[in-house]
Tab-separated table of C-alpha atoms in Angstrom:
chain	number	residue	atom	x	y	z
J	1	MET	CA	95.976	104.833	123.005
J	2	ARG	CA	95.085	102.694	120.073
J	3	LYS	CA	92.686	99.878	120.672
J	4	PRO	CA	92.094	96.805	118.512
J	5	VAL	CA	89.345	96.992	115.964
J	6	ARG	CA	86.096	96.111	117.649
J	7	ALA	CA	82.677	95.263	116.322
J	8	SER	CA	79.527	96.823	117.715
J	9	LEU	CA	75.797	96.962	117.113
J	10	CYS	CA	75.520	99.679	119.714
J	11	VAL	CA	73.004	101.796	117.859
J	12	ALA	CA	71.487	98.915	115.924
J	13	LEU	CA	71.806	101.099	112.876
J	14	LEU	CA	75.299	100.981	111.480
J	15	PHE	CA	78.016	98.427	112.056
J	16	ILE	CA	80.975	100.176	113.716
J	17	ALA	CA	84.744	98.795	114.256
J	18	THR	CA	87.842	100.116	117.209
J	19	SER	CA	88.403	101.793	115.990
J	20	THR	CA	85.361	100.769	114.842
J	21	PRO	CA	82.736	103.070	112.498
J	22	ALA	CA	79.431	102.813	109.294
J	23	VAL	CA	78.267	100.047	106.980
J	24	TRP	CA	75.818	100.072	104.079
J	25	ALA	CA	75.312	97.722	101.182
J	26	ARG	CA	76.563	98.264	97.662
J	27	GLU	CA	74.702	100.654	95.445
J	28	ALA	CA	73.718	97.618	93.412
J	29	ILE	CA	71.075	96.889	96.053
J	30	ARG	CA	69.337	100.161	95.205
J	31	ASN	CA	66.719	98.270	93.173
J	32	ALA	CA	65.307	96.912	96.409
J	33	GLY	CA	64.579	100.468	97.439
J	34	ASP	CA	62.115	100.918	94.617
J	35	ILE	CA	59.642	98.750	96.498
J	36	PHE	CA	60.059	100.552	99.809
J	37	PRO	CA	56.541	101.143	101.172
J	38	LYS	CA	55.411	104.731	100.701
J	39	ARG	CA	53.558	104.707	103.995
J	40	ILE	CA	56.761	104.919	106.049
J	41	ALA	CA	58.754	107.126	103.722
J	42	LYS	CA	58.769	109.770	106.471
J	43	PRO	CA	59.966	108.065	109.675
J	44	VAL	CA	58.098	108.770	112.853
J	45	TYR	CA	60.164	106.612	115.198
J	46	GLN	CA	62.339	109.250	116.823
J	47	GLY	CA	62.119	107.725	120.283
J	48	ARG	CA	64.049	109.473	123.019
J	49	TRP	CA	66.497	111.073	120.629
J	50	GLN	CA	65.906	114.669	119.741
J	51	PRO	CA	67.058	115.868	116.305
J	52	ILE	CA	70.827	115.972	115.910
J	53	VAL	CA	72.159	119.495	115.560
J	54	LYS	CA	75.319	119.744	113.475
J	55	GLY	CA	77.232	122.467	111.713
J	56	ARG	CA	80.553	124.178	111.188
J	57	LEU	CA	81.974	127.308	112.781
J	58	ARG	CA	83.401	130.033	110.567
J	59	ASN	CA	86.943	128.876	111.272
J	60	GLY	CA	86.144	125.352	110.082
J	61	VAL	CA	85.527	123.520	113.376
J	62	ARG	CA	82.728	120.977	112.932
J	63	TYR	CA	80.293	120.041	115.672
J	64	ALA	CA	77.383	117.685	116.320
J	65	ILE	CA	75.044	117.618	119.310
J	66	LEU	CA	72.676	114.767	120.104
J	67	PRO	CA	70.222	115.620	122.917
J	68	ARG	CA	68.830	112.385	124.334
J	69	GLN	CA	67.554	110.977	127.608
J	70	GLY	CA	69.513	108.177	129.187
J	71	HIS	CA	70.463	106.614	132.468
J	72	GLU	CA	73.651	108.642	132.859
J	73	ALA	CA	73.845	111.752	134.983
J	74	GLY	CA	76.317	113.395	132.611
J	75	ALA	CA	77.113	113.704	128.936
J	76	GLY	CA	79.608	112.208	126.502
J	77	LEU	CA	82.059	114.657	124.917
J	78	LEU	CA	84.434	113.896	122.066
J	79	LEU	CA	87.159	115.854	120.282
J	80	ARG	CA	88.297	114.458	116.922
J	81	ASN	CA	91.356	115.516	114.946
J	82	ASP	CA	91.508	114.455	111.308
J	83	GLY	CA	95.159	113.558	111.306
J	84	GLY	CA	96.313	110.057	112.185
J	85	PHE	CA	99.144	107.836	111.029
J	86	ILE	CA	98.580	108.737	107.400
J	87	ALA	CA	99.574	112.330	108.191
J	88	GLU	CA	103.067	111.254	109.242
J	89	ARG	CA	104.456	112.165	105.842
J	90	ARG	CA	107.812	113.636	106.709
J	91	PRO	CA	111.003	111.797	107.707
J	92	GLY	CA	111.252	111.211	111.429
J	93	GLU	CA	107.500	111.335	112.145
J	94	ARG	CA	106.623	107.645	112.440
J	95	GLY	CA	104.353	107.163	115.441
J	96	LEU	CA	104.275	110.809	116.462
J	97	THR	CA	100.505	111.301	116.076
J	98	HIS	CA	100.072	108.495	118.592
J	99	LEU	CA	102.688	110.119	120.828
J	100	ILE	CA	100.873	113.484	120.715
J	101	GLU	CA	97.689	111.706	121.801
J	102	HIS	CA	99.471	110.470	124.923
J	103	VAL	CA	101.255	113.733	125.642
J	104	ALA	CA	97.997	115.703	125.403
J	105	LEU	CA	97.004	114.216	128.767
J	106	LEU	CA	100.412	114.935	130.310
J	107	SER	CA	101.436	118.338	129.003
J	108	PRO	CA	101.131	121.771	130.571
J	109	THR	CA	99.388	124.386	128.439
J	110	THR	CA	100.181	127.973	127.527
J	111	GLY	CA	97.602	129.126	130.075
J	112	SER	CA	98.930	126.797	132.800
J	113	PRO	CA	102.633	126.425	131.988
J	114	THR	CA	103.591	124.882	135.341
J	115	ASP	CA	100.662	122.482	135.651
J	116	ARG	CA	101.979	119.039	134.758
J	117	TYR	CA	99.096	116.609	133.924
J	118	HIS	CA	96.911	119.651	133.295
J	119	PHE	CA	94.148	117.721	131.479
J	120	LEU	CA	93.982	115.072	134.199
J	121	ASN	CA	94.249	117.498	137.101
J	122	LYS	CA	91.385	119.637	135.851
J	123	GLY	CA	89.281	116.975	134.177
J	124	LEU	CA	89.162	114.137	136.701
J	125	SER	CA	86.964	116.077	139.108
J	126	LEU	CA	84.442	116.626	136.299
J	127	SER	CA	84.495	113.277	134.508
J	128	LEU	CA	84.069	109.586	135.213
J	129	PRO	CA	87.059	107.212	135.071
J	130	ALA	CA	87.529	105.353	131.787
J	131	PRO	CA	89.950	102.676	130.509
J	132	SER	CA	91.090	105.058	127.788
J	133	ALA	CA	90.628	108.738	127.015
J	134	GLY	CA	92.093	108.669	123.530
J	135	THR	CA	92.630	106.612	120.387
J	136	THR	CA	94.700	107.089	117.240
J	137	SER	CA	94.077	105.354	113.919
J	138	TRP	CA	95.371	105.838	110.389
J	139	SER	CA	92.922	108.694	109.792
J	140	GLU	CA	92.206	110.393	113.122
J	141	THR	CA	92.898	110.958	116.797
J	142	ASN	CA	90.021	111.051	119.279
J	143	TYR	CA	89.764	112.307	122.851
J	144	PHE	CA	86.613	111.538	124.839
J	145	VAL	CA	85.251	111.896	128.359
J	146	SER	CA	82.042	111.160	130.241
J	147	SER	CA	81.039	114.076	132.436
J	148	LYS	CA	79.616	113.601	135.921
J	149	THR	CA	76.851	116.164	135.408
J	150	ILE	CA	75.154	118.097	132.623
J	151	LYS	CA	75.624	121.447	134.325
J	152	PRO	CA	76.596	123.943	131.597
J	153	GLU	CA	79.482	125.225	133.714
J	154	ASP	CA	80.948	121.705	134.024
J	155	LEU	CA	80.585	120.971	130.326
J	156	ASP	CA	82.101	124.341	129.533
J	157	LYS	CA	85.183	123.499	131.612
J	158	LEU	CA	85.586	120.194	129.787
J	159	LEU	CA	85.231	121.948	126.437
J	160	GLY	CA	87.886	124.369	127.663
J	161	LEU	CA	90.226	121.428	128.270
J	162	PHE	CA	89.488	120.160	124.759
J	163	ARG	CA	90.326	123.589	123.376
J	164	GLU	CA	93.647	123.532	125.201
J	165	VAL	CA	94.405	120.103	123.747
J	166	ALA	CA	93.555	121.454	120.311
J	167	SER	CA	95.710	124.576	120.393
J	168	ASP	CA	97.591	125.257	123.628
J	169	LEU	CA	99.820	122.292	124.484
J	170	THR	CA	103.384	123.321	125.353
J	171	LEU	CA	104.700	119.782	124.790
J	172	ARG	CA	107.196	120.274	127.574
J	173	THR	CA	110.184	117.937	127.443
J	174	ASP	CA	109.385	116.004	130.629
J	175	ALA	CA	105.799	115.391	129.452
J	176	VAL	CA	107.031	114.272	126.030
J	177	ASP	CA	109.530	111.888	127.598
J	178	GLU	CA	106.841	110.288	129.751
J	179	GLY	CA	104.659	109.921	126.676
J	180	ARG	CA	107.525	108.277	124.795
J	181	THR	CA	107.846	105.641	127.509
J	182	GLN	CA	104.100	104.929	127.418
J	183	VAL	CA	103.964	104.537	123.636
J	184	VAL	CA	107.100	102.397	123.397
J	185	ASP	CA	105.813	100.072	126.133
J	186	GLU	CA	102.380	99.859	124.529
J	187	MET	CA	103.773	99.048	121.092
J	188	ALA	CA	106.144	96.433	122.519
J	189	ARG	CA	103.242	94.630	124.182
J	190	ARG	CA	101.222	94.680	120.994
J	191	LYS	CA	103.962	93.952	118.485
J	192	PRO	CA	103.315	90.209	117.920
J	193	GLY	CA	99.589	90.727	117.389
J	194	ASN	CA	100.177	93.812	115.279
J	195	ASP	CA	102.607	91.927	113.049
J	196	ILE	CA	100.105	89.120	112.526
J	197	TYR	CA	97.341	91.608	111.750
J	198	ALA	CA	99.580	93.538	109.355
J	199	SER	CA	100.351	90.371	107.406
J	200	TYR	CA	96.631	89.645	107.161
J	201	ILE	CA	95.845	93.128	105.823
J	202	ALA	CA	98.742	92.890	103.366
J	203	ALA	CA	97.120	89.759	101.958
J	204	VAL	CA	93.438	90.665	102.036
J	205	ALA	CA	93.651	94.404	101.314
J	206	PRO	CA	97.032	95.207	99.755
J	207	GLY	CA	97.563	98.891	99.114
J	208	SER	CA	94.996	100.023	101.696
J	209	PRO	CA	96.033	102.612	104.289
J	210	THR	CA	96.768	100.112	107.021
J	211	ASP	CA	98.903	98.032	104.676
J	212	VAL	CA	100.783	100.971	103.174
J	213	ILE	CA	101.486	103.245	106.124
J	214	ASN	CA	102.191	100.670	108.852
J	215	GLY	CA	100.398	102.672	111.517
J	216	GLN	CA	101.871	100.606	114.344
J	217	ASN	CA	105.394	101.637	113.345
J	218	SER	CA	106.578	103.923	116.149
J	219	ASP	CA	110.292	103.803	115.344
J	220	ASP	CA	110.740	107.572	115.617
J	221	VAL	CA	109.017	107.950	118.987
J	222	PRO	CA	112.144	107.370	121.133
J	223	THR	CA	114.348	109.816	119.234
J	224	ALA	CA	112.154	112.528	117.681
J	225	SER	CA	113.033	116.008	118.901
J	226	VAL	CA	110.461	118.110	120.705
J	227	ALA	CA	110.719	120.575	117.818
J	228	THR	CA	109.687	117.860	115.338
J	229	ILE	CA	106.787	116.768	117.539
J	230	ARG	CA	105.665	120.355	118.046
J	231	ALA	CA	105.830	121.048	114.291
J	232	LEU	CA	103.576	118.059	113.547
J	233	TYR	CA	101.178	119.134	116.313
J	234	HIS	CA	100.775	122.623	114.859
J	235	ARG	CA	100.475	121.214	111.336
J	236	LEU	CA	97.612	118.906	112.226
J	237	TYR	CA	95.793	120.482	115.165
J	238	ARG	CA	93.976	123.191	113.243
J	239	PRO	CA	90.327	124.326	113.223
J	240	GLU	CA	89.503	122.776	109.860
J	241	ASN	CA	90.694	119.382	111.147
J	242	MET	CA	88.652	119.435	114.356
J	243	MET	CA	85.241	118.087	115.334
J	244	ILE	CA	83.399	118.356	118.661
J	245	VAL	CA	80.556	115.980	119.560
J	246	ILE	CA	78.292	116.177	122.619
J	247	VAL	CA	75.691	113.532	123.507
J	248	GLY	CA	73.395	113.638	126.530
J	249	ASP	CA	70.376	115.245	128.125
J	250	VAL	CA	71.467	118.725	127.122
J	251	SER	CA	70.124	121.768	125.326
J	252	ALA	CA	71.483	121.855	121.786
J	253	THR	CA	71.189	125.654	121.759
J	254	LYS	CA	73.241	126.046	124.932
J	255	MET	CA	75.840	123.502	123.833
J	256	ARG	CA	76.285	125.182	120.467
J	257	ALA	CA	76.812	128.484	122.267
J	258	LEU	CA	79.463	126.914	124.517
J	259	ILE	CA	81.252	125.362	121.540
J	260	THR	CA	81.228	128.679	119.717
J	261	GLN	CA	82.500	130.492	122.794
J	262	ARG	CA	85.394	128.080	123.301
J	263	PHE	CA	86.375	127.376	119.693
J	264	GLY	CA	84.985	130.222	117.611
J	265	SER	CA	87.957	132.552	118.138
J	266	TRP	CA	90.570	129.910	117.322
J	267	GLN	CA	92.615	130.942	114.284
J	268	ASP	CA	95.038	128.983	112.122
J	269	VAL	CA	98.744	129.330	112.815
J	270	GLY	CA	101.205	128.509	110.055
J	271	PRO	CA	100.611	126.734	106.757
J	272	ALA	CA	97.806	124.236	106.416
J	273	ALA	CA	98.591	120.547	106.216
J	274	VAL	CA	98.445	119.022	102.761
J	275	HIS	CA	96.181	115.983	102.876
J	276	ALA	CA	97.548	113.336	100.560
J	277	PRO	CA	95.044	111.149	98.699
J	278	VAL	CA	93.998	108.100	100.689
J	279	SER	CA	95.289	104.939	99.105
J	280	THR	CA	92.839	102.180	98.219
J	281	PHE	CA	93.311	98.449	98.158
J	282	LYS	CA	94.511	96.755	94.981
J	283	ALA	CA	92.075	93.994	94.111
J	284	ASP	CA	94.436	92.386	91.606
J	285	ARG	CA	97.022	91.889	94.343
J	286	ILE	CA	94.748	90.075	96.797
J	287	ALA	CA	96.246	86.691	97.514
J	288	PRO	CA	93.823	83.740	97.489
J	289	ILE	CA	95.418	82.232	100.610
J	290	SER	CA	97.557	83.445	103.521
J	291	TYR	CA	98.520	82.072	106.894
J	292	ALA	CA	100.153	82.917	110.229
J	293	SER	CA	102.087	80.307	112.189
J	294	LEU	CA	103.594	82.319	115.043
J	295	LYS	CA	103.009	80.961	118.527
J	296	GLU	CA	101.054	84.155	119.334
J	297	SER	CA	98.658	83.518	116.448
J	298	ARG	CA	94.980	83.057	117.073
J	299	ARG	CA	93.519	79.689	116.188
J	300	GLY	CA	91.113	80.566	113.437
J	301	VAL	CA	90.090	80.308	109.817
J	302	PHE	CA	88.816	83.476	108.152
J	303	MET	CA	87.186	83.726	104.734
J	304	THR	CA	86.799	87.248	103.401
J	305	VAL	CA	85.802	89.291	100.412
J	306	VAL	CA	86.909	92.914	100.223
J	307	SER	CA	85.378	95.611	98.042
J	308	PRO	CA	85.756	99.383	97.722
J	309	LEU	CA	83.757	101.490	100.142
J	310	PRO	CA	80.433	102.171	98.429
J	311	PRO	CA	79.184	105.732	98.204
J	312	VAL	CA	76.953	106.833	101.056
J	313	PRO	CA	73.302	106.523	99.992
J	314	ARG	CA	71.866	109.973	99.529
J	315	THR	CA	68.763	109.580	101.643
J	316	ARG	CA	68.166	108.475	105.203
J	317	LYS	CA	65.763	105.833	103.945
J	318	ARG	CA	68.330	104.216	101.678
J	319	GLN	CA	70.968	104.291	104.388
J	320	ALA	CA	68.542	102.452	106.669
J	321	GLN	CA	67.771	99.923	103.927
J	322	ALA	CA	71.413	99.179	103.289
J	323	ALA	CA	72.183	98.747	106.998
J	324	LEU	CA	69.146	96.490	107.449
J	325	MET	CA	70.133	94.358	104.480
J	326	ASP	CA	73.566	93.843	105.966
J	327	MET	CA	72.060	93.013	109.349
J	328	VAL	CA	69.658	90.394	108.051
J	329	MET	CA	72.320	88.788	105.845
J	330	VAL	CA	74.685	88.530	108.801
J	331	ARG	CA	71.922	86.984	110.882
J	332	ALA	CA	71.007	84.446	108.189
J	333	VAL	CA	74.585	83.217	107.833
J	334	ASN	CA	75.178	83.227	111.587
J	335	ASN	CA	72.057	81.144	112.109
J	336	ARG	CA	73.276	78.577	109.597
J	337	LEU	CA	76.682	78.429	111.270
J	338	ALA	CA	75.088	78.110	114.714
J	339	LEU	CA	73.039	75.116	113.561
J	340	ALA	CA	76.245	73.409	112.443
J	341	HIS	CA	77.922	74.156	115.799
J	342	PRO	CA	75.218	73.791	118.465
J	343	ASP	CA	77.726	73.189	121.272
J	344	SER	CA	80.230	75.907	120.376
J	345	PRO	CA	80.781	78.855	122.723
J	346	PRO	CA	79.545	82.306	121.660
J	347	ASN	CA	81.505	83.922	118.808
J	348	ALA	CA	83.395	80.728	117.966
J	349	VAL	CA	81.868	80.897	114.481
J	350	GLY	CA	80.185	83.742	112.700
J	351	MET	CA	79.941	86.328	109.950
J	352	TRP	CA	80.639	90.047	110.123
J	353	ILE	CA	80.546	93.035	107.800
J	354	GLU	CA	82.840	95.940	108.521
J	355	HIS	CA	83.646	99.353	107.161
J	356	GLY	CA	86.815	99.675	109.118
J	357	GLU	CA	89.962	101.699	109.420
J	358	GLN	CA	91.388	100.190	106.271
J	359	GLY	CA	89.065	102.232	104.065
J	360	HIS	CA	87.256	99.307	102.492
J	361	ARG	CA	84.250	97.100	103.024
J	362	LEU	CA	85.064	93.672	104.387
J	363	ILE	CA	82.755	90.667	104.604
J	364	MET	CA	84.201	87.974	106.843
J	365	LEU	CA	83.228	84.480	107.954
J	366	TRP	CA	85.265	82.883	110.717
J	367	ASN	CA	85.717	79.682	112.684
J	368	ASN	CA	87.827	79.946	115.842
J	369	PHE	CA	88.542	76.238	116.059
J	370	THR	CA	90.067	74.324	118.953
J	371	GLY	CA	92.733	71.664	118.812
J	372	ASP	CA	94.167	70.598	115.470
J	373	GLN	CA	90.987	71.384	113.558
J	374	TRP	CA	92.089	73.903	110.946
J	375	ARG	CA	91.464	71.485	108.075
J	376	SER	CA	87.847	70.811	108.997
J	377	ALA	CA	87.293	74.536	109.644
J	378	VAL	CA	88.616	75.427	106.180
J	379	GLY	CA	86.483	72.776	104.526
J	380	GLU	CA	83.329	73.803	106.353
J	381	LEU	CA	83.589	77.516	105.539
J	382	LYS	CA	84.427	76.760	101.934
J	383	GLN	CA	81.406	74.475	101.678
J	384	LEU	CA	79.137	77.097	103.234
J	385	THR	CA	80.136	79.858	100.823
J	386	CYS	CA	79.819	77.467	97.894
J	387	ASN	CA	76.382	76.289	99.021
J	388	LEU	CA	75.170	79.870	99.296
J	389	ARG	CA	76.411	80.516	95.797
J	390	THR	CA	74.739	77.478	94.277
J	391	GLY	CA	71.681	77.013	96.456
J	392	GLY	CA	71.100	80.262	98.263
J	393	PHE	CA	68.904	80.704	101.310
J	394	SER	CA	65.712	78.820	102.033
J	395	GLU	CA	62.501	80.705	102.753
J	396	PRO	CA	62.331	79.448	106.365
J	397	GLU	CA	65.865	80.542	107.250
J	398	TRP	CA	65.428	83.906	105.525
J	399	SER	CA	62.180	84.528	107.394
J	400	ALA	CA	63.804	83.512	110.668
J	401	ALA	CA	66.704	85.906	110.052
J	402	LYS	CA	64.339	88.819	109.415
J	403	GLN	CA	62.412	88.057	112.592
J	404	ASP	CA	65.647	87.833	114.571
J	405	VAL	CA	66.697	91.276	113.359
J	406	ILE	CA	63.299	92.715	114.260
J	407	HIS	CA	63.513	91.180	117.740
J	408	GLY	CA	67.032	92.560	118.150
J	409	LEU	CA	65.982	96.030	117.088
J	410	ALA	CA	63.003	95.883	119.417
J	411	ALA	CA	65.290	94.949	122.317
J	412	SER	CA	67.668	97.774	121.413
J	413	SER	CA	64.735	100.177	121.228
J	414	ASP	CA	63.614	99.133	124.694
J	415	THR	CA	67.085	99.744	126.105
J	416	MET	CA	67.915	102.986	124.307
J	417	ALA	CA	68.321	104.768	127.609
J	418	GLU	CA	71.100	102.346	128.574
J	419	MET	CA	73.355	103.262	125.651
J	420	ALA	CA	76.485	105.027	126.857
J	421	ASN	CA	76.680	108.666	125.818
J	422	VAL	CA	80.372	108.521	124.992
J	423	GLU	CA	79.881	105.457	122.755
J	424	LEU	CA	77.111	107.252	120.894
J	425	ALA	CA	79.437	110.244	120.566
J	426	LYS	CA	82.002	108.013	118.880
J	427	ASP	CA	79.376	106.594	116.525
J	428	LEU	CA	78.090	110.061	115.729
J	429	SER	CA	81.598	111.327	114.961
J	430	HIS	CA	82.161	108.452	112.532
J	431	ALA	CA	78.823	109.072	110.852
J	432	LEU	CA	79.488	112.793	110.531
J	433	ALA	CA	82.942	112.158	109.074
J	434	ALA	CA	81.471	109.694	106.570
J	435	GLY	CA	78.608	111.984	105.590
J	436	SER	CA	75.956	109.554	106.804
J	437	ASP	CA	73.084	109.700	109.291
J	438	LEU	CA	73.051	108.185	112.753
J	439	ILE	CA	69.700	106.416	112.940
J	440	PRO	CA	68.248	105.354	116.327
J	441	PRO	CA	67.070	101.783	116.937
J	442	ASP	CA	63.364	102.569	117.161
J	443	GLU	CA	63.432	104.303	113.793
J	444	MET	CA	65.327	101.343	112.316
J	445	LEU	CA	62.681	99.044	113.772
J	446	GLY	CA	59.990	100.974	111.932
J	447	TYR	CA	61.876	100.653	108.660
J	448	ALA	CA	62.409	96.930	109.222
J	449	LYS	CA	58.757	96.189	109.944
J	450	GLY	CA	57.682	98.039	106.837
J	451	TRP	CA	60.333	96.792	104.436
J	452	PHE	CA	61.144	93.205	105.417
J	453	PRO	CA	57.864	91.702	104.143
J	454	ALA	CA	58.806	92.944	100.669
J	455	ILE	CA	62.249	91.324	100.454
J	456	GLY	CA	62.475	87.590	99.872
J	457	THR	CA	65.124	85.025	99.059
J	458	ILE	CA	65.543	86.358	95.516
J	459	THR	CA	66.863	89.596	96.955
J	460	ALA	CA	68.980	87.719	99.505
J	461	ASN	CA	70.581	85.436	96.932
J	462	ARG	CA	71.208	88.329	94.563
J	463	TRP	CA	72.938	90.184	97.389
J	464	TRP	CA	75.230	87.233	98.080
J	465	ASN	CA	76.162	86.769	94.439
J	466	GLU	CA	76.753	90.465	93.873
J	467	GLN	CA	78.816	91.035	96.990
J	468	TRP	CA	80.606	87.780	97.718
J	469	VAL	CA	81.029	86.059	94.385
J	470	ALA	CA	81.947	89.270	92.554
J	471	GLY	CA	84.862	89.917	94.914
J	472	ALA	CA	88.221	88.260	95.380
J	473	GLU	CA	87.794	85.538	98.006
J	474	HIS	CA	90.622	85.116	100.499
J	475	ILE	CA	91.238	82.244	102.921
J	476	ARG	CA	93.290	82.972	106.016
J	477	VAL	CA	94.431	80.300	108.476
J	478	GLU	CA	96.138	81.198	111.749
J	479	ALA	CA	97.564	78.294	113.739
J	480	SER	CA	100.996	77.671	115.218
J	481	GLU	CA	101.115	74.079	113.897
J	482	LEU	CA	101.369	75.417	110.345
J	483	ALA	CA	105.033	76.068	111.154
J	484	MET	CA	105.551	72.305	110.837
J	485	VAL	CA	103.804	72.055	107.445
J	486	LYS	CA	106.196	72.068	104.495
J	487	ASP	CA	103.994	74.219	102.217
J	488	PRO	CA	101.083	75.713	104.214
J	489	VAL	CA	99.533	77.538	101.234
J	490	ALA	CA	99.428	74.354	99.164
J	491	ALA	CA	98.029	72.390	102.102
J	492	ILE	CA	95.270	74.937	102.685
J	493	ARG	CA	94.418	75.012	98.966
J	494	THR	CA	94.144	71.220	98.825
J	495	VAL	CA	91.781	71.090	101.787
J	496	ALA	CA	89.590	73.878	100.411
J	497	ASP	CA	89.383	72.428	96.898
J	498	ASN	CA	88.609	68.922	98.140
J	499	ALA	CA	85.617	70.284	100.065
J	500	VAL	CA	83.700	71.691	97.065
J	501	LEU	CA	82.693	71.162	93.481
J	502	ALA	CA	84.805	72.396	90.579
J	503	GLY	CA	82.972	75.694	90.223
J	504	CYS	CA	83.848	76.776	93.761
J	505	LYS	CA	87.527	75.883	93.898
J	506	VAL	CA	90.171	78.364	95.038
J	507	ARG	CA	91.257	80.690	92.242
J	508	PRO	CA	94.769	80.163	90.886
């Protein structure tokens, strides 16, 4: 059940989105790494996380296990299938990966052919209730549960349910029909917001997966035959497309044995799915301005720059550096915005960096204005980005931002035990899929304390100019009153250009 993209600092290491997951700075920042203090080249801040154990079974199933102590009595378990909306390549398949996600919780299995709601009937006694047990995005489908205990026999039963989802669903007609109703209702509720979001992505990241494949299009869900749904299920739910993640106070050796026992004998059936190349955004097609004027629109101004996903830094140290640089830049800009809006509610203004489902890196500043304030919001954000380009950061605000990040990491380190196992499992799955490390807060704190004294405003201003100014800036305004403006794009351009000097005006 697809959720909106969300932002999280849950591990204080990598910025994640709903479909959220990892962020690191451009490779151009690598020069800053040359001054990384040698004395902390080998991190010693492992905290309450034991080393992550990861690998791949002979049949291709990937796994990752994070033993850690927390406040929960159980563990977080996650099953990931690398096959989302982008895999719906054949006629008549639109929305069917999402439908399979729903039906997985409703369908009998080959081992229990008469047990309707098999997953729920067997799993509810072993797991805690959750608002959602699955998500589908353009690239993947995830199933996740929080167990009530860490008894090996309980975790083994839950892994057995995951295995049945992966290979043994019968997709019985009555279960499929119930799933159809759920998906159609869900998409109907979300359609206005999805349409607004799709128009934003089409403007800011044209050609990216979310723009091209229209993942929210579920037109074939009501009419697709069970045979078509079953064919897609068997094409995508294969060992080489699967990942299992377990997080909790568990023995990695025992968990690996359970995973091997449940999934090791699974063999491919039928031809493998052909994974088409993932499309990337077309920078030359990014519009300088877009707007939404539907009554369901948010009231906000968003200024963004989009760039290709940078390669994952090869070392753990450089991954930590890149994440820390993003974190301190976000804090510096947020602090400046907060000073300009001392009476605004939380999250009314801000900056965010996301490596999201669209397959690109997005830097966004926003102002969720109230009343008829879109003009002043546009002018203010345009002025801010221009001032950073021409004047950069001051030493006091850069120092304050670094201290804020250190304080935040220290707080996260102190509350590591409170992090939810299932949320860490999601973060770990994203990191594993991206080929990056999942770094705990206390280790990040050690990196920050050692590295921050060596990076000053020169590095900060270079970062801004390399990452913001080098990209294609986009201004987005969402407000229903724009429906009464004769030419909204021209009106937005005029406001933005009047707010800044000639060198910062909106591109033609």
